[in-house]
N, CA, C and O of each residue as an XYZ file, in Angstrom:
968
protein
N      79.786     92.786    134.690
C      80.784     93.839    134.789
C      80.633     94.557    136.097
O      79.687     94.281    136.835
N      81.510     95.454    136.413
C      81.436     96.183    137.675
C      81.069     97.622    137.401
O      81.387     98.171    136.345
N      80.401     98.224    138.354
C      79.998     99.610    138.202
C      80.806    100.513    139.099
O      81.836    100.110    139.638
N      80.343    101.728    139.260
C      81.104    102.683    140.055
C      80.742    102.626    141.522
O      81.434    103.228    142.343
N      79.670    101.915    141.884
C      79.275    101.835    143.281
C      80.054    100.775    144.025
O      80.847    100.059    143.414
N      79.854    100.652    145.317
C      80.531     99.638    146.116
C      79.643     98.436    146.330
O      78.568     98.330    145.740
N      80.104     97.516    147.190
C      79.307     96.337    147.492
C      79.728     95.154    146.646
O      80.514     95.288    145.708
N      79.184     93.974    146.997
C      79.559     92.751    146.295
C      78.407     92.125    145.541
O      78.621     91.167    144.799
N      77.199     92.627    145.699
C      76.064     91.986    145.045
C      75.518     92.778    143.883
O      75.283     92.212    142.815
N      75.311     94.046    144.052
C      74.729     94.841    142.982
C      74.481     96.244    143.461
O      74.904     96.614    144.556
N      73.795     97.039    142.651
C      73.530     98.398    143.060
C      73.010     99.207    141.902
O      72.632     98.648    140.872
N      72.984    100.497    142.051
C      72.534    101.390    141.003
C      73.496    102.548    140.908
O      74.104    102.964    141.894
N      73.621    103.067    139.677
C      74.518    104.180    139.434
C      73.708    105.475    139.442
O      72.721    105.595    138.716
N      74.115    106.430    140.249
C      73.372    107.680    140.361
C      73.683    108.577    139.180
O      74.790    108.549    138.642
N      72.700    109.375    138.777
C      72.906    110.308    137.682
C      72.366    111.675    138.033
O      71.580    111.822    138.970
N      72.783    112.664    137.289
C      72.305    114.024    137.543
C      70.859    114.148    137.107
O      70.363    113.343    136.319
N      70.191    115.162    137.626
C      68.792    115.397    137.294
C      68.660    115.630    135.794
O      69.412    116.410    135.209
N      67.709    114.953    135.182
C      67.494    115.097    133.749
C      68.213    114.052    132.928
O      67.943    113.905    131.736
N      69.127    113.321    133.549
C      69.817    112.247    132.837
C      68.892    111.047    132.694
O      67.802    111.009    133.266
N      69.348    110.070    131.921
C      68.592    108.826    131.804
C      68.505    108.164    133.163
O      69.366    108.386    134.014
N      67.481    107.356    133.382
C      67.344    106.689    134.689
C      68.540    105.783    134.942
O      69.112    105.233    134.001
N      68.922    105.625    136.210
C      70.092    104.793    136.533
C      69.874    103.349    136.120
O      68.752    102.844    136.150
N      70.961    102.688    135.733
C      70.896    101.292    135.304
C      71.430    100.397    136.413
O      72.483    100.675    136.986
N      70.713     99.333    136.713
C      71.226     98.401    137.728
C      72.438     97.646    137.183
O      72.554     97.441    135.974
N      73.324     97.241    138.058
C      74.486     96.468    137.640
C      74.748     95.370    138.661
O      74.334     95.454    139.817
N      75.431     94.364    138.209
C      75.765     93.236    139.069
C      77.258     93.004    139.003
O      77.836     92.991    137.916
N      77.894     92.820    140.154
C      79.314     92.497    140.217
C      79.456     90.981    140.257
O      78.939     90.327    141.163
N      80.150     90.432    139.284
C      80.327     88.982    139.227
C      81.128     88.509    140.431
O      82.221     89.018    140.682
N      80.608     87.554    141.172
C      81.332     87.070    142.356
C      82.589     86.311    141.958
O      82.693     85.795    140.845
N      83.528     86.251    142.870
C      84.763     85.511    142.636
C      84.456     84.030    142.478
O      83.693     83.465    143.262
N      85.042     83.404    141.475
C      84.812     81.989    141.224
C      86.036     81.200    141.688
O      87.142     81.401    141.185
N      85.831     80.329    142.622
C      86.919     79.513    143.157
C      87.156     78.336    142.211
O      86.313     77.447    142.089
N      88.310     78.341    141.543
C      88.621     77.281    140.583
C      89.674     76.316    141.119
O      90.251     75.541    140.356
N      89.924     76.358    142.409
C      90.966     75.507    142.983
C      90.662     74.025    142.794
O      91.580     73.233    142.580
N      89.383     73.634    142.870
C      89.023     72.223    142.690
C      89.324     71.772    141.262
O      89.808     70.662    141.042
N      89.032     72.642    140.296
C      89.306     72.312    138.899
C      90.802     72.162    138.655
O      91.231     71.196    138.024
N      91.607     73.112    139.152
C      93.054     73.027    138.978
C      93.609     71.793    139.691
O      94.504     71.124    139.174
N      93.080     71.497    140.869
C      93.527     70.312    141.601
C      93.255     69.033    140.828
O      94.085     68.125    140.808
N      92.078     68.962    140.185
C      91.728     67.768    139.404
C      92.645     67.619    138.195
O      93.049     66.509    137.849
N      92.974     68.741    137.555
C      93.887     68.702    136.404
C      95.271     68.251    136.836
O      95.879     67.406    136.179
N      95.779     68.804    137.935
C      97.105     68.436    138.432
C      97.149     66.947    138.771
O      98.129     66.266    138.468
N      96.082     66.441    139.403
C      96.044     65.027    139.786
C      96.014     64.129    138.553
O      96.674     63.090    138.525
N      95.245     64.528    137.527
C      95.160     63.728    136.296
C      96.509     63.669    135.590
O      96.921     62.610    135.117
N      97.190     64.798    135.520
C      98.491     64.834    134.858
C      99.517     64.015    135.643
O     100.332     63.308    135.050
N      99.478     64.109    136.961
C     100.408     63.353    137.792
C     100.181     61.856    137.660
O     101.101     61.064    137.864
N      98.942     61.461    137.315
C      98.602     60.048    137.140
C      98.923     59.550    135.737
O      98.615     58.409    135.394
N      99.544     60.404    134.927
C      99.918     59.998    133.573
C      98.820     60.150    132.545
O      98.944     59.645    131.429
N      97.752     60.833    132.898
C      96.639     61.041    131.961
C      96.878     62.287    131.113
O      97.750     63.103    131.411
N      96.094     62.414    130.060
C      96.157     63.601    129.184
C      94.933     64.469    129.429
O      93.850     63.969    129.732
N      95.120     65.765    129.294
C      94.029     66.721    129.473
C      93.956     67.595    128.224
O      94.934     68.241    127.848
N      92.793     67.608    127.591
C      92.604     68.445    126.400
C      92.129     69.830    126.784
O      91.170     69.971    127.543
N      92.788     70.848    126.271
C      92.451     72.232    126.596
C      92.227     73.012    125.310
O      93.017     72.899    124.372
N      91.168     73.797    125.254
C      90.948     74.738    124.166
C      91.263     76.134    124.722
O      90.382     76.794    125.271
N      92.505     76.578    124.581
C      92.942     77.787    125.282
C      92.303     79.081    124.810
O      92.437     80.109    125.475
N      91.607     79.055    123.671
C      90.897     80.269    123.247
C      89.681     80.523    124.128
O      89.221     81.658    124.248
N      89.165     79.472    124.738
C      88.052     79.638    125.671
C      86.691     79.803    125.033
O      85.763     80.258    125.702
N      86.531     79.451    123.762
C      85.222     79.579    123.122
C      85.267     79.172    121.660
O      86.339     79.083    121.061
N      84.103     78.928    121.097
C      83.992     78.589    119.682
C      83.742     79.856    118.869
O      83.089     80.788    119.337
N      84.267     79.880    117.654
C      84.091     81.064    116.815
C      84.373     80.699    115.364
O      84.863     79.608    115.075
N      84.065     81.607    114.463
C      84.371     81.391    113.046
C      85.264     82.506    112.504
O      85.225     82.827    111.316
N      86.064     83.085    113.390
C      86.982     84.136    112.959
C      88.111     83.537    112.130
O      88.335     82.326    112.144
N      88.817     84.398    111.409
C      89.889     83.942    110.528
C      91.228     83.814    111.245
O      92.236     83.499    110.613
N      91.254     84.050    112.533
C      92.485     83.926    113.309
C      92.128     83.490    114.719
O      90.957     83.475    115.099
N      93.148     83.137    115.489
C      92.917     82.690    116.858
C      92.421     83.833    117.741
O      92.810     84.987    117.560
N      91.563     83.496    118.689
C      91.187     84.459    119.718
C      92.360     84.605    120.696
O      93.204     83.712    120.774
N      92.424     85.697    121.430
C      93.463     85.803    122.471
C      93.345     84.637    123.445
O      92.248     84.320    123.903
N      94.447     84.009    123.757
C      94.419     82.824    124.602
C      94.169     83.186    126.068
O      94.607     84.230    126.552
N      93.459     82.305    126.753
C      93.255     82.450    128.192
C      94.474     81.891    128.915
O      95.165     81.011    128.402
N      94.723     82.406    130.093
C      95.935     82.031    130.833
C      95.838     80.671    131.506
O      96.830     80.178    132.044
N      94.655     80.053    131.484
C      94.447     78.809    132.214
C      95.436     77.710    131.885
O      95.926     77.030    132.787
N      95.736     77.525    130.614
C      96.626     76.429    130.230
C      98.026     76.615    130.815
O      98.656     75.647    131.242
N      98.515     77.861    130.834
C      99.833     78.129    131.413
C      99.806     77.944    132.928
O     100.761     77.427    133.508
N      98.725     78.361    133.565
C      98.601     78.195    135.011
C      98.530     76.720    135.381
O      99.111     76.299    136.381
N      97.807     75.920    134.561
C      97.700     74.485    134.835
C      99.058     73.803    134.702
O      99.447     72.996    135.546
N      99.780     74.142    133.618
C     101.067     73.494    133.360
C     102.086     73.831    134.440
O     102.733     72.940    134.990
N     102.227     75.112    134.740
C     103.203     75.525    135.759
C     102.820     74.997    137.141
O     103.675     74.555    137.908
N     101.537     75.048    137.440
C     101.070     74.565    138.740
C     101.288     73.071    138.911
O     101.638     72.609    139.996
N     101.079     72.309    137.827
C     101.246     70.860    137.901
C     102.704     70.488    138.140
O     102.999     69.627    138.969
N     103.616     71.132    137.419
C     105.037     70.815    137.572
C     105.550     71.307    138.930
O     106.400     70.662    139.544
N     105.037     72.441    139.393
C     105.452     72.943    140.704
C     104.981     72.002    141.821
O     105.678     71.805    142.816
N     103.810     71.440    141.642
C     103.243     70.546    142.650
C     103.867     69.152    142.594
O     103.994     68.471    143.612
N     104.254     68.739    141.376
C     104.840     67.410    141.173
C     106.168     67.597    140.423
O     106.201     67.446    139.202
N     107.261     67.922    141.125
C     108.534     68.279    140.496
C     109.091     67.241    139.524
O     109.821     67.596    138.600
N     108.757     65.966    139.719
C     109.308     64.917    138.848
C     108.395     64.624    137.657
O     108.656     63.700    136.887
N     107.345     65.393    137.507
C     106.411     65.192    136.397
C     107.056     65.612    135.079
O     107.528     66.742    134.956
N     107.080     64.734    134.114
C     107.640     65.042    132.789
C     106.487     65.504    131.879
O     106.021     64.772    131.006
N     106.064     66.710    132.115
C     104.898     67.245    131.404
C     105.264     67.688    129.995
O     106.307     68.305    129.777
N     104.395     67.368    129.041
C     104.546     67.797    127.657
C     103.291     68.551    127.230
O     102.171     68.111    127.488
N     103.491     69.682    126.578
C     102.388     70.451    126.003
C     102.410     70.201    124.499
O     103.396     70.510    123.829
N     101.334     69.649    123.973
C     101.278     69.274    122.557
C     100.292     70.182    121.828
O      99.086     70.074    122.048
N     100.778     71.077    120.963
C      99.863     71.947    120.211
C      99.143     71.161    119.116
O      99.757     70.356    118.416
N      97.850     71.397    118.974
C      97.044     70.717    117.962
C      96.228     71.763    117.211
O      95.480     72.528    117.820
N      96.372     71.795    115.891
C      95.591     72.707    115.057
C      94.409     71.984    114.443
O      94.572     70.895    113.891
N      93.223     72.566    114.527
C      92.014     71.999    113.924
C      91.713     72.743    112.636
O      91.549     73.963    112.641
N      91.640     72.010    111.532
C      91.398     72.620    110.224
C      90.118     72.033    109.631
O      90.082     70.871    109.227
N      89.073     72.852    109.586
C      87.800     72.424    109.023
C      87.738     72.821    107.549
O      88.091     73.942    107.185
N      87.292     71.906    106.717
C      87.206     72.197    105.291
C      85.805     72.686    104.908
O      85.655     73.435    103.942
N      84.802     72.276    105.643
C      83.431     72.787    105.471
C      82.807     72.802    106.859
O      81.898     72.029    107.165
N      83.315     73.697    107.683
C      82.938     73.697    109.083
C      81.455     73.870    109.348
O      80.972     73.486    110.413
N      80.719     74.444    108.393
C      79.290     74.674    108.584
C      78.459     73.439    108.264
O      77.249     73.432    108.492
N      79.101     72.386    107.733
C      78.381     71.165    107.357
C      78.609     70.082    108.401
O      79.717     69.911    108.910
N      77.546     69.360    108.709
C      77.612     68.293    109.688
C      78.461     67.141    109.152
O      78.304     66.735    108.001
N      79.354     66.620    109.983
C      80.228     65.492    109.644
C      81.119     65.794    108.441
O      81.407     64.903    107.642
N      81.550     67.036    108.313
C      82.471     67.392    107.234
C      83.897     67.029    107.641
O      84.150     66.681    108.794
N      84.820     67.112    106.693
C      86.196     66.718    106.951
C      86.896     67.722    107.871
O      86.652     68.927    107.815
N      87.762     67.184    108.706
C      88.580     68.025    109.580
C      89.963     67.395    109.659
O      90.096     66.174    109.750
N      90.979     68.229    109.624
C      92.358     67.757    109.681
C      92.995     68.238    110.972
O      92.942     69.425    111.292
N      93.597     67.319    111.711
C      94.297     67.660    112.954
C      95.790     67.720    112.669
O      96.391     66.733    112.245
N      96.375     68.872    112.903
C      97.808     69.065    112.711
C      98.463     69.068    114.087
O      98.287     70.009    114.860
N      99.216     68.018    114.391
C      99.825     67.864    115.707
C     101.265     68.356    115.657
O     102.077     67.839    114.890
N     101.574     69.345    116.467
C     102.896     69.940    116.463
C     103.872     69.233    117.391
O     103.561     68.200    117.982
N     105.055     69.814    117.503
C     106.102     69.252    118.352
C     105.770     69.488    119.829
O     105.378     70.592    120.208
N     105.925     68.455    120.658
C     105.669     68.626    122.103
C     106.600     69.664    122.718
O     107.757     69.795    122.319
N     106.078     70.396    123.692
C     106.840     71.434    124.370
C     107.069     71.056    125.833
O     106.216     70.436    126.466
N     108.217     71.434    126.350
C     108.494     71.291    127.778
C     108.236     72.629    128.473
O     108.255     73.687    127.844
N     107.997     72.558    129.771
C     107.908     73.782    130.574
C     109.335     74.221    130.884
O     110.053     73.496    131.574
N     109.772     75.387    130.395
C     111.152     75.826    130.635
C     111.462     75.938    132.133
O     110.696     76.550    132.877
N     112.564     75.359    132.572
C     112.929     75.431    134.003
C     113.032     76.864    134.516
O     112.715     77.131    135.675
N     113.475     77.794    133.656
C     113.605     79.187    134.093
C     112.245     79.784    134.465
O     112.140     80.572    135.406
N     111.210     79.401    133.717
C     109.868     79.902    134.033
C     109.337     79.258    135.303
O     108.631     79.894    136.085
N     109.677     78.007    135.499
C     109.233     77.324    136.710
C     109.844     77.977    137.942
O     109.174     78.119    138.964
N     111.109     78.376    137.855
C     111.775     79.041    138.975
C     111.095     80.364    139.302
O     110.909     80.703    140.471
N     110.724     81.114    138.256
C     110.011     82.379    138.475
C     108.630     82.128    139.066
O     108.140     82.916    139.875
N     108.008     81.028    138.660
C     106.679     80.687    139.190
C     106.755     80.419    140.686
O     105.852     80.801    141.430
N     107.836     79.759    141.138
C     108.014     79.470    142.561
C     108.092     80.744    143.388
O     107.700     80.754    144.555
N     108.595     81.818    142.789
C     108.803     83.069    143.527
C     107.492     83.744    143.903
O     107.444     84.517    144.859
N     106.435     83.457    143.160
C     105.133     84.032    143.456
C     105.030     85.493    143.046
O     105.968     86.047    142.472
N     103.904     86.114    143.336
C     103.702     87.534    143.054
C     103.834     87.880    141.583
O     103.364     87.142    140.717
N     104.480     89.011    141.304
C     104.638     89.482    139.937
C     105.506     88.540    139.102
O     105.294     88.397    137.898
N     106.483     87.900    139.745
C     107.336     86.949    139.028
C     106.505     85.774    138.519
O     106.720     85.289    137.408
N     105.560     85.322    139.333
C     104.693     84.217    138.933
C     103.789     84.630    137.765
O     103.577     83.862    136.827
N     103.271     85.837    137.840
C     102.436     86.336    136.737
C     103.251     86.445    135.448
O     102.763     86.125    134.365
N     104.496     86.901    135.580
C     105.353     87.028    134.412
C     105.662     85.671    133.802
O     105.690     85.538    132.578
N     105.894     84.656    134.639
C     106.167     83.306    134.148
C     104.959     82.743    133.415
O     105.094     82.090    132.380
N     103.779     83.004    133.964
C     102.544     82.529    133.323
C     102.365     83.178    131.964
O     102.027     82.499    130.994
N     102.587     84.482    131.878
C     102.447     85.190    130.608
C     103.472     84.707    129.584
O     103.171     84.584    128.397
N     104.695     84.435    130.065
C     105.752     83.981    129.157
C     105.427     82.603    128.590
O     105.622     82.367    127.398
N     104.934     81.691    129.425
C     104.574     80.356    128.937
C     103.380     80.432    127.998
O     103.309     79.693    127.016
N     102.445     81.321    128.297
C     101.301     81.492    127.406
C     101.752     81.969    126.029
O     101.183     81.567    125.014
N     102.760     82.816    125.992
C     103.310     83.284    124.720
C     103.947     82.132    123.944
O     103.827     82.059    122.721
N     104.626     81.235    124.659
C     105.222     80.053    124.021
C     104.127     79.182    123.405
O     104.266     78.701    122.280
N     103.048     78.985    124.143
C     101.925     78.184    123.653
C     101.302     78.839    122.418
O     100.969     78.159    121.448
N     101.150     80.149    122.463
C     100.559     80.870    121.339
C     101.412     80.720    120.077
O     100.879     80.532    118.983
N     102.729     80.803    120.229
C     103.628     80.624    119.089
C     103.519     79.213    118.533
O     103.525     79.018    117.317
N     103.421     78.231    119.419
C     103.302     76.841    118.984
C     101.993     76.602    118.239
O     101.972     75.868    117.251
N     100.911     77.207    118.694
C      99.624     77.051    118.019
C      99.625     77.752    116.667
O      98.988     77.287    115.722
N     100.340     78.875    116.575
C     100.422     79.589    115.292
C     101.098     78.729    114.231
O     100.835     78.883    113.038
N     101.973     77.819    114.671
C     102.696     76.962    113.733
C     101.832     75.824    113.198
O     102.196     75.198    112.202
N     100.694     75.542    113.836
C      99.842     74.440    113.374
C      98.458     74.934    112.943
O      97.549     74.129    112.737
N      98.298     76.239    112.809
C      97.031     76.802    112.346
C      97.284     77.770    111.201
O      98.422     78.165    110.946
N      96.222     78.144    110.522
C      96.305     79.119    109.439
C      95.508     80.348    109.851
O      94.317     80.246    110.143
N      96.149     81.497    109.878
C      95.482     82.731    110.285
C      95.503     83.742    109.152
O      96.415     83.747    108.325
N      94.502     84.587    109.124
C      94.398     85.630    108.111
C      93.788     86.864    108.757
O      93.116     86.751    109.782
N      94.012     88.053    108.173
C      93.466     89.269    108.776
C      91.943     89.331    108.727
O      91.330     90.028    109.536
N      91.321     88.609    107.788
C      89.864     88.604    107.681
C      89.435     87.330    106.966
O      90.261     86.601    106.417
N      88.121     87.071    106.982
C      87.613     85.826    106.413
C      87.796     85.792    104.900
O      88.042     84.728    104.331
N      87.679     86.936    104.249
C      87.845     86.982    102.796
C      89.249     86.527    102.390
O      89.407     85.783    101.422
N      90.258     86.973    103.126
C      91.630     86.558    102.832
C      91.824     85.082    103.122
O      92.519     84.393    102.374
N      91.223     84.582    104.193
C      91.328     83.163    104.509
C      90.689     82.320    103.407
O      91.231     81.286    103.016
N      89.549     82.760    102.914
C      88.886     82.044    101.826
C      89.750     82.054    100.572
O      89.740     81.095     99.800
N      90.490     83.128    100.369
C      91.438     83.219     99.252
C      92.511     82.144     99.377
O      92.861     81.499     98.389
N      93.035     81.947    100.587
C      94.037     80.906    100.808
C      93.472     79.527    100.456
O      94.128     78.730     99.785
N      92.245     79.260    100.919
C      91.653     77.946    100.664
C      91.341     77.758     99.181
O      91.434     76.642     98.668
N      90.977     78.818     98.499
C      90.717     78.707     97.062
C      91.991     78.318     96.317
O      91.963     77.459     95.435
N      93.093     78.944     96.668
C      94.371     78.581     96.049
C      94.724     77.128     96.364
O      95.283     76.420     95.526
N      94.403     76.705     97.544
C      94.662     75.314     97.914
C      93.936     74.354     96.974
O      94.476     73.314     96.597
N      92.707     74.713     96.601
C      91.946     73.841     95.703
C      92.476     73.889     94.277
O      92.315     72.934     93.518
N      93.107     74.999     93.913
C      93.604     75.156     92.544
C      94.911     74.409     92.304
O      95.189     73.974     91.186
N      95.704     74.265     93.348
C      97.038     73.694     93.188
C      96.987     72.168     93.196
O      96.265     71.561     93.987
N      97.763     71.561     92.303
C      97.896     70.104     92.273
C      99.371     69.738     92.296
O     100.224     70.498     91.836
N      99.656     68.565     92.839
C     101.026     68.065     92.827
C     101.245     67.295     91.543
O     100.335     67.174     90.722
N     102.449     66.773     91.365
C     102.743     66.023     90.148
C     101.967     64.736     90.041
O     101.841     64.183     88.948
N     101.432     64.231     91.168
C     100.710     62.960     91.150
C      99.206     63.133     91.327
O      98.489     62.145     91.483
N      98.723     64.362     91.304
C      97.287     64.589     91.452
C      96.986     65.560     92.574
O      97.864     66.315     92.992
N      95.740     65.553     93.074
C      95.349     66.480     94.139
C      96.215     66.294     95.383
O      96.710     65.201     95.656
N      96.388     67.382     96.130
C      97.172     67.324     97.351
C      96.424     66.575     98.447
O      95.193     66.574     98.486
N      97.174     65.943     99.330
C      96.573     65.313    100.501
C      96.113     66.398    101.464
O      96.435     67.573    101.285
N      95.353     65.999    102.493
C      94.872     66.988    103.457
C      96.039     67.700    104.138
O      96.016     68.920    104.300
N      97.059     66.936    104.535
C      98.200     67.556    105.203
C      98.944     68.503    104.264
O      99.414     69.555    104.699
N      99.057     68.147    102.982
C      99.713     69.018    102.010
C      98.904     70.298    101.799
O      99.473     71.380    101.657
N      97.582     70.173    101.778
C      96.721     71.347    101.588
C      96.882     72.325    102.749
O      97.010     73.532    102.544
N      96.874     71.793    103.966
C      97.013     72.655    105.144
C      98.391     73.298    105.168
O      98.522     74.484    105.472
N      99.417     72.518    104.849
C     100.777     73.055    104.848
C     100.935     74.144    103.798
O     101.581     75.162    104.045
N     100.341     73.929    102.616
C     100.407     74.936    101.562
C      99.732     76.230    102.016
O     100.289     77.315    101.851
N      98.530     76.110    102.589
C      97.807     77.302    103.031
C      98.586     78.051    104.102
O      98.607     79.281    104.111
N      99.237     77.304    105.017
C     100.005     77.953    106.082
C     101.208     78.696    105.503
O     101.472     79.839    105.875
N     101.940     78.044    104.588
C     103.109     78.683    103.985
C     102.702     79.893    103.147
O     103.384     80.917    103.153
N     101.586     79.767    102.426
C     101.140     80.892    101.625
C     100.683     82.044    102.511
O     100.907     83.210    102.186
N     100.042     81.716    103.628
C      99.611     82.760    104.561
C     100.816     83.525    105.100
O     100.765     84.746    105.247
N     101.915     82.796    105.399
C     103.127     83.452    105.892
C     103.712     84.365    104.813
O     104.136     85.484    105.104
N     103.734     83.878    103.557
C     104.252     84.697    102.462
C     103.369     85.914    102.222
O     103.867     86.999    101.921
N     102.059     85.732    102.355
C     101.109     86.837    102.184
C     101.361     87.920    103.227
O     101.359     89.110    102.914
N     101.579     87.491    104.476
C     101.831     88.453    105.553
C     103.089     89.265    105.279
O     103.108     90.480    105.474
N     104.140     88.583    104.824
C     105.388     89.287    104.521
C     105.205     90.268    103.372
O     105.719     91.386    103.415
N     104.458     89.841    102.326
C     104.267     90.705    101.158
C     103.528     91.981    101.531
O     103.892     93.072    101.093
N     102.489     91.836    102.343
C     101.715     93.012    102.749
C     102.548     93.917    103.661
O     102.505     95.141    103.533
N     103.313     93.305    104.593
C     104.114     94.094    105.522
C     105.219     94.860    104.804
O     105.496     96.013    105.134
N     105.841     94.229    103.838
C     106.941     94.867    103.131
C     106.449     95.847    102.072
O     107.200     96.722    101.641
N     105.175     95.705    101.645
C     104.605     96.575    100.600
C     105.554     96.670     99.412
O     105.850     97.754     98.910
N     106.015     95.517     98.983
C     106.959     95.462     97.870
C     106.273     95.900     96.585
O     105.259     95.305     96.221
N     106.774     96.911     95.878
C     106.130     97.362     94.643
C     106.295     96.317     93.547
O     107.287     95.589     93.539
N     105.325     96.228     92.608
C     105.433     95.273     91.514
C     106.672     95.550     90.667
O     107.014     96.707     90.419
N     107.336     94.498     90.228
C     108.485     94.635     89.348
C     108.041     94.454     87.908
O     106.900     94.074     87.642
N     108.961     94.732     86.972
C     108.640     94.528     85.560
C     108.252     93.082     85.285
O     107.429     92.792     84.418
N     108.870     92.184     86.049
C     108.573     90.765     85.860
C     107.146     90.435     86.259
O     106.509     89.554     85.683
N     106.642     91.180     87.284
C     105.277     90.953     87.748
C     104.245     91.603     86.852
O     103.054     91.313     86.963
N     104.688     92.479     85.968
C     103.754     93.246     85.145
C     103.412     92.522     83.852
O     102.920     93.141     82.908
N     103.664     91.231     83.798
C     103.370     90.469     82.592
C     101.874     90.303     82.385
O     101.068     90.888     83.110
N     101.515     89.515     81.409
C     100.108     89.318     81.079
C      99.426     88.521     82.185
O     100.080     87.735     82.870
N      98.100     88.713     82.373
C      97.378     87.965     83.411
C      97.441     86.464     83.177
O      97.278     85.686     84.117
N      97.675     86.045     81.932
C      97.693     84.622     81.645
C      98.993     83.955     82.086
O      99.063     82.732     82.204
N     100.024     84.769     82.330
C     101.311     84.201     82.711
C     101.194     83.520     84.064
O     100.611     84.095     84.984
N     101.733     82.307     84.216
C     101.619     81.597     85.499
C     102.353     82.330     86.605
O     103.537     82.634     86.461
N     101.675     82.619     87.705
C     102.318     83.355     88.796
C     103.370     82.507     89.491
O     103.236     81.287     89.579
N     104.430     83.165     89.989
C     105.462     82.490     90.750
C     105.252     82.811     92.223
O     105.472     83.945     92.650
N     104.832     81.830     92.994
C     104.582     82.079     94.411
C     105.808     81.771     95.250
O     106.022     82.390     96.292
N     106.618     80.814     94.802
C     107.806     80.425     95.570
C     107.443     80.128     97.022
O     108.152     80.530     97.945
N     106.326     79.415     97.212
C     105.909     79.009     98.554
C     106.010     77.493     98.595
O     105.004     76.803     98.765
N     107.184     76.990     98.443
C     107.388     75.553     98.371
C     107.556     74.959     99.761
O     107.852     75.670    100.722
N     107.368     73.669     99.856
C     107.510     72.995    101.140
C     108.966     73.066    101.573
O     109.882     72.871    100.774
N     109.153     73.345    102.841
C     110.506     73.420    103.358
C     110.920     74.837    103.699
O     112.043     75.075    104.142
N     110.001     75.788    103.490
C     110.339     77.170    103.860
C     109.594     78.145    102.984
O     109.490     77.937    101.775
N     109.070     79.210    103.573
C     108.315     80.194    102.815
C     109.212     81.013    101.915
O     110.343     81.330    102.283
N     108.722     81.357    100.743
C     109.484     82.185     99.826
C     108.974     83.601     99.821
O     108.296     84.017    100.760
N     109.284     84.351     98.786
C     108.851     85.737     98.678
C     107.664     85.820     97.742
O     107.552     85.056     96.783
N     106.787     86.755     98.034
C     105.576     86.928     97.248
C     105.404     88.421     97.012
O     105.164     89.174     97.956
N     105.523     88.855     95.762
C     105.393     90.284     95.474
C     103.927     90.675     95.436
O     103.051     89.828     95.261
N     103.666     91.976     95.603
C     102.283     92.446     95.560
C     101.682     92.261     94.172
O     100.479     92.035     94.042
N     102.508     92.355     93.135
C     101.994     92.133     91.791
C     101.499     90.714     91.613
O     100.416     90.491     91.071
N     102.287     89.757     92.067
C     101.877     88.355     91.998
C     100.638     88.124     92.849
O      99.726     87.408     92.436
N     100.596     88.718     94.022
C      99.454     88.566     94.911
C      98.176     89.071     94.256
O      97.130     88.430     94.359
N      98.253     90.205     93.589
C      97.077     90.765     92.913
C      96.568     89.818     91.829
O      95.363     89.602     91.701
N      97.498     89.250     91.047
C      97.088     88.335     89.982
C      96.465     87.063     90.552
O      95.491     86.543     90.007
N      97.031     86.566     91.650
C      96.482     85.368     92.269
C      95.081     85.609     92.783
O      94.211     84.748     92.647
N      94.854     86.769     93.372
C      93.509     87.081     93.879
C      92.498     87.177     92.733
O      91.351     86.753     92.871
N      92.933     87.736     91.606
C      92.044     87.813     90.444
C      91.699     86.415     89.937
O      90.552     86.145     89.580
N      92.694     85.526     89.907
C      92.457     84.148     89.482
C      91.506     83.439     90.426
O      90.613     82.716     89.984
N      91.694     83.641     91.738
C      90.847     82.982     92.732
C      89.412     83.481     92.618
O      88.473     82.691     92.717
N      89.232     84.789     92.412
C      87.890     85.348     92.279
C      87.189     84.764     91.053
O      85.991     84.484     91.098
N      87.923     84.580     89.967
C      87.327     84.021     88.747
C      86.960     82.553     88.961
O      85.952     82.071     88.445
N      87.807     81.842     89.742
C      87.530     80.430     90.022
C      86.258     80.269     90.838
O      85.467     79.359     90.592
N      86.059     81.166     91.821
C      84.873     81.082     92.672
C      83.617     81.475     91.924
O      82.527     81.459     92.496
């Protein structure tokens, strides 16, 4: 991090008499990444694929980390450098079923390929603030695409609730496939978010006995509505199952 003093290598922060002793600090030097970007642009121009983890780190959080701008800078820079390049950005969601276990199952959800919008490329050519705005806009597009192939929750407990429901649900022909399980969890997560945001009060229909089968209306083909009453009953069922 940087301190209040000047210079490029390091220094000490002065304090008033009687304060704690000054702490040394180091200013991180500028890192020249032009060689890395050049290698990525050359690989893409040669028809190769480049895998990017735009979160920039490994974690066990229940939602995506804020994305780094590198992927947007690479994409815009590559197309600007090679105008005839037909670049595609392919979002991929990684779904671990027992991520803490070695060689456990993982499902890859591959989304629809994205193009670099020509309007953003034009802004990128302009440089300065326009270029920064184009990079941020493309990063937002990437983030939306990744949200469509991942499952996010406000906390780990809620995410575990989604996975528990996934294990409880069966199709007419038996247990769900991996892709069906991930799709169910994603649709239920979307319905859960809407239910909490709308704070819909329980209806008389939701006030039935705990044994009554809950109606989630989270069917494939589009998320349905989920009342808070139904949500409460589902959480009670999941807790009992665990």
